[in-house]
Coordinates of C-alpha atoms and ligand atoms in Angstrom, one line a residue:
X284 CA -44.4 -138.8 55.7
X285 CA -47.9 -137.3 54.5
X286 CA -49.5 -140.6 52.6
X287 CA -48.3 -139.8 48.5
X288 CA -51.6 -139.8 47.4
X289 CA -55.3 -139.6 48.8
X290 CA -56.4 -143.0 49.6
X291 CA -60.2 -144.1 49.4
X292 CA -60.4 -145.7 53.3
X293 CA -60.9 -149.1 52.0
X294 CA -57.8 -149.0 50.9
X295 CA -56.7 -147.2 53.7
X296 CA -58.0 -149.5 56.3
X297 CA -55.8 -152.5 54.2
X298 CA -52.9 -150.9 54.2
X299 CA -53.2 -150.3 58.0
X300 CA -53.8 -153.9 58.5
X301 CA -51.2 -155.0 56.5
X302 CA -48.5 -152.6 58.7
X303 CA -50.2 -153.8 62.1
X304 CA -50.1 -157.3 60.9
X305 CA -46.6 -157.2 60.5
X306 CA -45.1 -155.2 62.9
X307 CA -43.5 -156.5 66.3
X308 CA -44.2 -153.4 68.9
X309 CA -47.5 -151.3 67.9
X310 CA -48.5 -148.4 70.0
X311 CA -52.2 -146.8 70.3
X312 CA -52.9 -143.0 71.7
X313 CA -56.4 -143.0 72.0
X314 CA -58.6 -139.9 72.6
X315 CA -62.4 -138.3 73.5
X316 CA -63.4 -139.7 69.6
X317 CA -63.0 -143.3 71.0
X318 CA -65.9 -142.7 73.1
X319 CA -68.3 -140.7 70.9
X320 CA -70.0 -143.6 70.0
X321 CA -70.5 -144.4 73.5
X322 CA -72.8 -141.5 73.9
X323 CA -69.9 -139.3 76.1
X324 CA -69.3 -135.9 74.2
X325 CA -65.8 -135.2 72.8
X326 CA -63.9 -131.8 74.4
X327 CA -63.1 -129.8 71.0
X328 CA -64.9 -129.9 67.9
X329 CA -68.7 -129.7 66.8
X330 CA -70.5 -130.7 69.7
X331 CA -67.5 -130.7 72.1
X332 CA -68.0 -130.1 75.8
X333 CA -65.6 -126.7 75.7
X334 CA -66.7 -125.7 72.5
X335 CA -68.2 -122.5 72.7
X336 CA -72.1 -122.4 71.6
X337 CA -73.5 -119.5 69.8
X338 CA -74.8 -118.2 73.1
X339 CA -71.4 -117.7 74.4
X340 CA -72.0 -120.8 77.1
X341 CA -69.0 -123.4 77.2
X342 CA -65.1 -122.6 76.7
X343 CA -62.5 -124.7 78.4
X344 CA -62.3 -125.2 81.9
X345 CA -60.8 -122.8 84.5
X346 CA -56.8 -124.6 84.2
X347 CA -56.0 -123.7 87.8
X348 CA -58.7 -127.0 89.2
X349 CA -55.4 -128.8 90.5
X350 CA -54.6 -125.2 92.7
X351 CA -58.2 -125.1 93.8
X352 CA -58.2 -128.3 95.3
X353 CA -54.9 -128.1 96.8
X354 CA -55.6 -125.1 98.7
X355 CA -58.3 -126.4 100.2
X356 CA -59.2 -130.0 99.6
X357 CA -61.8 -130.1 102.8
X358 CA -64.3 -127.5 100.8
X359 CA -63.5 -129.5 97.5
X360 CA -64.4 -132.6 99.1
X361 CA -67.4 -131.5 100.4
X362 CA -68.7 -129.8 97.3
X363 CA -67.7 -133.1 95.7
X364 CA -70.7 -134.8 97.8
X365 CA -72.9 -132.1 97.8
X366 CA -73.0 -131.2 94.3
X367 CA -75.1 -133.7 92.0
X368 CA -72.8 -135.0 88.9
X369 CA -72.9 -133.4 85.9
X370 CA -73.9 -134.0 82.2
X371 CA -70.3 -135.7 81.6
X372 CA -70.3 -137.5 84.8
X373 CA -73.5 -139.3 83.7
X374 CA -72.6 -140.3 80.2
X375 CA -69.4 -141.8 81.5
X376 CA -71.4 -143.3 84.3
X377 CA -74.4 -144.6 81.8
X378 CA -71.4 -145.4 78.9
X379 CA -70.5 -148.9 77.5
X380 CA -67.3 -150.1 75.6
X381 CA -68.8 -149.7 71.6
X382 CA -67.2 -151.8 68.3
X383 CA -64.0 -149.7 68.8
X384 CA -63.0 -150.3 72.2
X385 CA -63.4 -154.1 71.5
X386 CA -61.1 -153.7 68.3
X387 CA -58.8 -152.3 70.1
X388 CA -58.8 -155.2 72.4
X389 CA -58.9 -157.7 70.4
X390 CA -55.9 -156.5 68.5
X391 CA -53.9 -156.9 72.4
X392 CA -55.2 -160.4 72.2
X393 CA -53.9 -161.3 69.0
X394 CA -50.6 -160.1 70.0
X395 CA -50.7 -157.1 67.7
X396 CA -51.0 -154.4 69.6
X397 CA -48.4 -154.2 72.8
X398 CA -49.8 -150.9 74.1
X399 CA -52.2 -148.4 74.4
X400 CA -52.1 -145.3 76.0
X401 CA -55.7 -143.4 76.7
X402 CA -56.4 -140.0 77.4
X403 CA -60.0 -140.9 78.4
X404 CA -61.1 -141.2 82.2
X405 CA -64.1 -143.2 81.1
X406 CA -62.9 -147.0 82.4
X407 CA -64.0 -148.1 78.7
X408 CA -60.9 -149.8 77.7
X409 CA -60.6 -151.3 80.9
X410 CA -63.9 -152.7 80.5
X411 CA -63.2 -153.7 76.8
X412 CA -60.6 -156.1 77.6
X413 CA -57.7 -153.8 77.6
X414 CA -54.5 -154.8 79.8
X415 CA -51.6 -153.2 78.8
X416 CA -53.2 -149.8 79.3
X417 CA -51.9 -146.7 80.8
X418 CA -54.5 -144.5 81.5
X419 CA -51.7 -140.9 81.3
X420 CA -55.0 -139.0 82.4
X421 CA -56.2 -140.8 85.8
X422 CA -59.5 -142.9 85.6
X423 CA -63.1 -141.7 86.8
X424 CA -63.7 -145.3 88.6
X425 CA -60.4 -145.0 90.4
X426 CA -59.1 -143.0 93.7
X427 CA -55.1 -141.8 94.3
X428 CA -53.1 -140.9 97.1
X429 CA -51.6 -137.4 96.2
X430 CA -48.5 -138.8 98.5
X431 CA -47.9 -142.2 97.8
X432 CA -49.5 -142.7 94.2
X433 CA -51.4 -145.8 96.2
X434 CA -54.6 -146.5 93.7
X435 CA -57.9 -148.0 95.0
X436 CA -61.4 -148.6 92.7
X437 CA -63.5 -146.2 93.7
X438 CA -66.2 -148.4 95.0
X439 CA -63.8 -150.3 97.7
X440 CA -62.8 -146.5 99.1
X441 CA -66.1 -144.9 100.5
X442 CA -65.4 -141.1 101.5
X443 CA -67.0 -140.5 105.1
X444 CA -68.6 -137.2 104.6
X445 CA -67.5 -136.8 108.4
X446 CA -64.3 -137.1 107.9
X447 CA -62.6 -134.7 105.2
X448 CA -60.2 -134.7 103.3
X449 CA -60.2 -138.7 103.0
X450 CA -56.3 -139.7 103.7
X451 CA -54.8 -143.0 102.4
X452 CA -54.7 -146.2 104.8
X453 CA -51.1 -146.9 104.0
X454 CA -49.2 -147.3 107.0
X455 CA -47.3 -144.0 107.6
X456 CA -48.7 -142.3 104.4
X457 CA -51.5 -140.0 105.4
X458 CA -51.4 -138.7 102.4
X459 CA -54.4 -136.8 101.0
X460 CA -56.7 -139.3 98.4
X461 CA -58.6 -137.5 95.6
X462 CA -60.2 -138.8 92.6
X463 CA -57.7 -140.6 90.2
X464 CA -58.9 -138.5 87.0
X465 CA -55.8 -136.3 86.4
X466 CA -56.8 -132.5 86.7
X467 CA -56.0 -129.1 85.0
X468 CA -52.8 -127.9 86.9
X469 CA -51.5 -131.3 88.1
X470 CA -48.7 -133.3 87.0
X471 CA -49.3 -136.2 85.2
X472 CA -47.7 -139.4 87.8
X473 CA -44.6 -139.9 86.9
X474 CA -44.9 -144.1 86.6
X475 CA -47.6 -142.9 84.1
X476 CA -45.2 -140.8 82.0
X477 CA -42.4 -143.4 82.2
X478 CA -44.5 -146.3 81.0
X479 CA -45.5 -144.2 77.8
X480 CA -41.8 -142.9 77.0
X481 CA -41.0 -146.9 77.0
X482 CA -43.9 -148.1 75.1
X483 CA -43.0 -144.9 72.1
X484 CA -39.2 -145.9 72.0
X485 CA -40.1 -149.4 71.8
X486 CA -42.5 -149.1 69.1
X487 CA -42.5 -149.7 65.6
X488 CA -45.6 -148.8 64.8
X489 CA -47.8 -146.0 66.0
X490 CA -51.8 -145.5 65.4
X491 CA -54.0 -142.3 67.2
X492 CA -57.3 -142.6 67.7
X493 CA -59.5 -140.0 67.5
X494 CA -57.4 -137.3 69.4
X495 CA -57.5 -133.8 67.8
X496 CA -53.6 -134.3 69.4
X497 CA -53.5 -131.0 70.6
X498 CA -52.6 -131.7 74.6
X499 CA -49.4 -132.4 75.8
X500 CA -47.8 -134.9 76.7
X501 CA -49.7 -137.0 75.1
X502 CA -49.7 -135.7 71.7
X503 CA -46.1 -135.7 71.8
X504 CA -46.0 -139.3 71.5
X505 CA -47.3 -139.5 68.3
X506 CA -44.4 -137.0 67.0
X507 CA -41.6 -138.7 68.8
X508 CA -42.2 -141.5 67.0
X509 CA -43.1 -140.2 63.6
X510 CA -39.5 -137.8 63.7
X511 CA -38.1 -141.2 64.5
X512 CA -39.5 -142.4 61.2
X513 CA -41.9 -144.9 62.6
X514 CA -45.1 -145.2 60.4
X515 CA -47.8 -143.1 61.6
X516 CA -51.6 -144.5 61.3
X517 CA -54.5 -141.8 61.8
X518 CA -57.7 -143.2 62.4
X519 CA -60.2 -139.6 62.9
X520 CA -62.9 -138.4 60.8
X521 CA -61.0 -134.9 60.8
X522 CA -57.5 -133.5 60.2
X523 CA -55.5 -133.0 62.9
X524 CA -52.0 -131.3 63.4
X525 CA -50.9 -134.9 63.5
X526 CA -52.0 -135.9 59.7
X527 CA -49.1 -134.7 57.6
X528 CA -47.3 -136.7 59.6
X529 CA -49.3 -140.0 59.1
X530 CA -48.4 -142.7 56.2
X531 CA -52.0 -143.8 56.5
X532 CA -55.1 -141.6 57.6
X533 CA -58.4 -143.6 58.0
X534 CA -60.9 -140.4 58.1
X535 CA -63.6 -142.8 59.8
X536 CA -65.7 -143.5 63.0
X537 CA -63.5 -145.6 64.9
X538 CA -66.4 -147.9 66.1
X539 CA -66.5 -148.7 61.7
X540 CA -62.9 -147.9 60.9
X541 CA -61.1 -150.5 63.8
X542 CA -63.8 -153.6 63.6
X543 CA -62.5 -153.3 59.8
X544 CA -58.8 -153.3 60.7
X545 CA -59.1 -156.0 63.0
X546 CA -61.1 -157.9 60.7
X547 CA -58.5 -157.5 57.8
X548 CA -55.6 -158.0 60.4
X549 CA -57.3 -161.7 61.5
X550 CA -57.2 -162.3 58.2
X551 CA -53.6 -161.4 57.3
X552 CA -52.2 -163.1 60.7
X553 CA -55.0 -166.3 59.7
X554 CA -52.2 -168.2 57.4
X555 CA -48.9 -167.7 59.7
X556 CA -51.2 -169.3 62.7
X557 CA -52.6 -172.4 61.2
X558 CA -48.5 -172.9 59.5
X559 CA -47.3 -172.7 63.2
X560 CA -50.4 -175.1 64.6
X561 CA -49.9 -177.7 61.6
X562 CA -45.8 -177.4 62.2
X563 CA -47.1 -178.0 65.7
X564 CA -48.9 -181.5 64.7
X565 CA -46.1 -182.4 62.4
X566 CA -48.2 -182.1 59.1
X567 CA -45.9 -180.2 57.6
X568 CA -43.1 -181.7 55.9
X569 CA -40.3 -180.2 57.9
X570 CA -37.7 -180.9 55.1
X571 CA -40.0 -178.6 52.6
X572 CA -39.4 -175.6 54.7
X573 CA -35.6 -175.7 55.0
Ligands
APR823 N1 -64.2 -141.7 66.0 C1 -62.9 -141.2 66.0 N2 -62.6 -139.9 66.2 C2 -63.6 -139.0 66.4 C3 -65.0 -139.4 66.4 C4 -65.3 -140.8 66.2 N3 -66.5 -141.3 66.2 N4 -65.7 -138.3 66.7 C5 -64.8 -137.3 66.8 N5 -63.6 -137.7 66.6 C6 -62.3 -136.9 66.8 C7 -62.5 -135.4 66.5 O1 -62.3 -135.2 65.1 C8 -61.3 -134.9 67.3 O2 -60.1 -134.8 66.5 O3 -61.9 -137.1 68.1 C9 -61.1 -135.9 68.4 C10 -61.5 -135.5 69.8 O4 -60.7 -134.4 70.2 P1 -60.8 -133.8 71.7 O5 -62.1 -133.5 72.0 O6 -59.8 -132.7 71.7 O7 -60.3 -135.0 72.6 P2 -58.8 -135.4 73.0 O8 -57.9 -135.4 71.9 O9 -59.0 -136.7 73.7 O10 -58.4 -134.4 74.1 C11 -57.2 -134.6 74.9 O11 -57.8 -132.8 76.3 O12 -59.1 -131.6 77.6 C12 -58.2 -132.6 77.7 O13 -58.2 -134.2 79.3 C13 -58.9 -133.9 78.2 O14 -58.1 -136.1 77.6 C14 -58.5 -134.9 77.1 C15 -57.4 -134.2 76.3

């Protein structure tokens, strides 16, 4: 449902607003772009952290790090506290929620937007404001018990260097914990997958976020719905393997293409609210609306 014609992104960004401002049941997939503008590097693309540079440094990661760990988790834990963090693990660390991530939140508040579902690790939408948020790729901040699924912030479950692998309190669990983030190799937990199939039936309106939608399973959410023949809104500065599906495509920043949005969707929803609250006081003459 490719958009008829190109679009000038003013006009996309109205038309947006005008399908988020009346639909019942929107859905978000948000991706790496989200947090650009938050100083943490995207995976793919120019400047991505596995693209590979000219001198042959970079590439994706090894995809066997869930196997790794697994086999022994002892070793990985103690690398884990040896090792300084990396470049990554510092811009997340350093990272604030930018214009985007507040948009986004903002458009939960106004009841527009029932759910988002991020690929990031990066606790940004969290921080933003975000609640009804499933993070399908584990959170940085956050530790999980590999048995029981028990989640803890990182900061109220200190690893005793002494005492490896860490194991999770729960009575009769003893399961091994490990960082939340979800690794290469490892399944996705399944409350996490279940949450997102709900949310992309339910919706009736579906907007990505600057994903280059090329991991699974979260890229397939974005299809689902479009097959279903639920508008499709692309906010990305690129194409993607998602955009002759879209019925809108914003090729914008998302810290300058959602503070738009929102702003356009406040305005939209502005009318309706101040009819309900004046029905609420009685100013309006109830016999004129019947
Ligand atoms: N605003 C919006 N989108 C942007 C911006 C921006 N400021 N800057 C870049 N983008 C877009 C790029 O055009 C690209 O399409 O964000 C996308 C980032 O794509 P990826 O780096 O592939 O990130 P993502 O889609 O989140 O990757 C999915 O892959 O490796 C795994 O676990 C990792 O969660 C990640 C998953």
């Amino acid at each position: 449902m490719r958009a008829m014609r190109e679009q000038t992104n003013d006009e996309a960004i109205e038309e947006a607003a005008a399908l988020l401002a009346r639909s019942r049941h929107v859905v978000a997939l948000a991706g790496a772009g989200m947090s650009k503008e938050s100083g943490i590097p995207t995976f793919r693309g120019e400047g991505g952290l596995w693209t590979t540079r000219p001198d042959g440094s970079g590439g994706e990661p090894p995809m066997n790090q869930y196997q790794t760990f697994a086999a022994d988790p002892t070793r990985w834990w103690q690398r884990r506290l040896q090792e300084p963090p990396g470049d990554f693990a510092n811009a997340i660390d350093s990272a604030q929620p930018n214009p985007g991530h507040l948009a986004l939140a903002e458009l939960e508040t106004l009841g527009v937007l029932a759910h988002l579902i991020s690929q990031n690790v990066d606790d940004l939408h969290r921080r933003a404001g975000q609640r009804s948020l499933t993070e399908i790729h584990g959170n940085r901040h956050w530790m999980r018990c590999m048995m029981c699924g028990m989640r803890w912030p990182r900061q109220e479950f200190p690893v005793d260097p002494e005492r490896l692998p860490p194991t999770c309190p729960q009575t009769g669990c003893l399961g091994i914990v490990k960082s939340d983030t979800v690794m290469f190799g490892e399944a996705i937990p399944p409350h996490a997958l279940r949450r997102c199939e709900e949310e992309t039936w339910a919706a009736d309106c579906f907007m990505t976020v600057g994903t280059s939608a090329v991991v699974y399973p979260a890229a397939q959410y974005p299809q689902q719905a479009a097959h279903r023949g639920i508008p499709l809104i692309e906010v990305n500065p690129e194409q993607t393997p998602l955009t002759d599906l879209a019925t809108i495509v914003v090729r914008l920043p998302s810290g300058e293409a959602l503070p738009r949005i929102v702003q356009s969707v406040r305005r939209r929803l502005a009318p309706a609210k101040s009819a309900e609250s004046a029905e609420g006081t009685g100013d309006i003459d109830a016999s004129a609306q019947a």
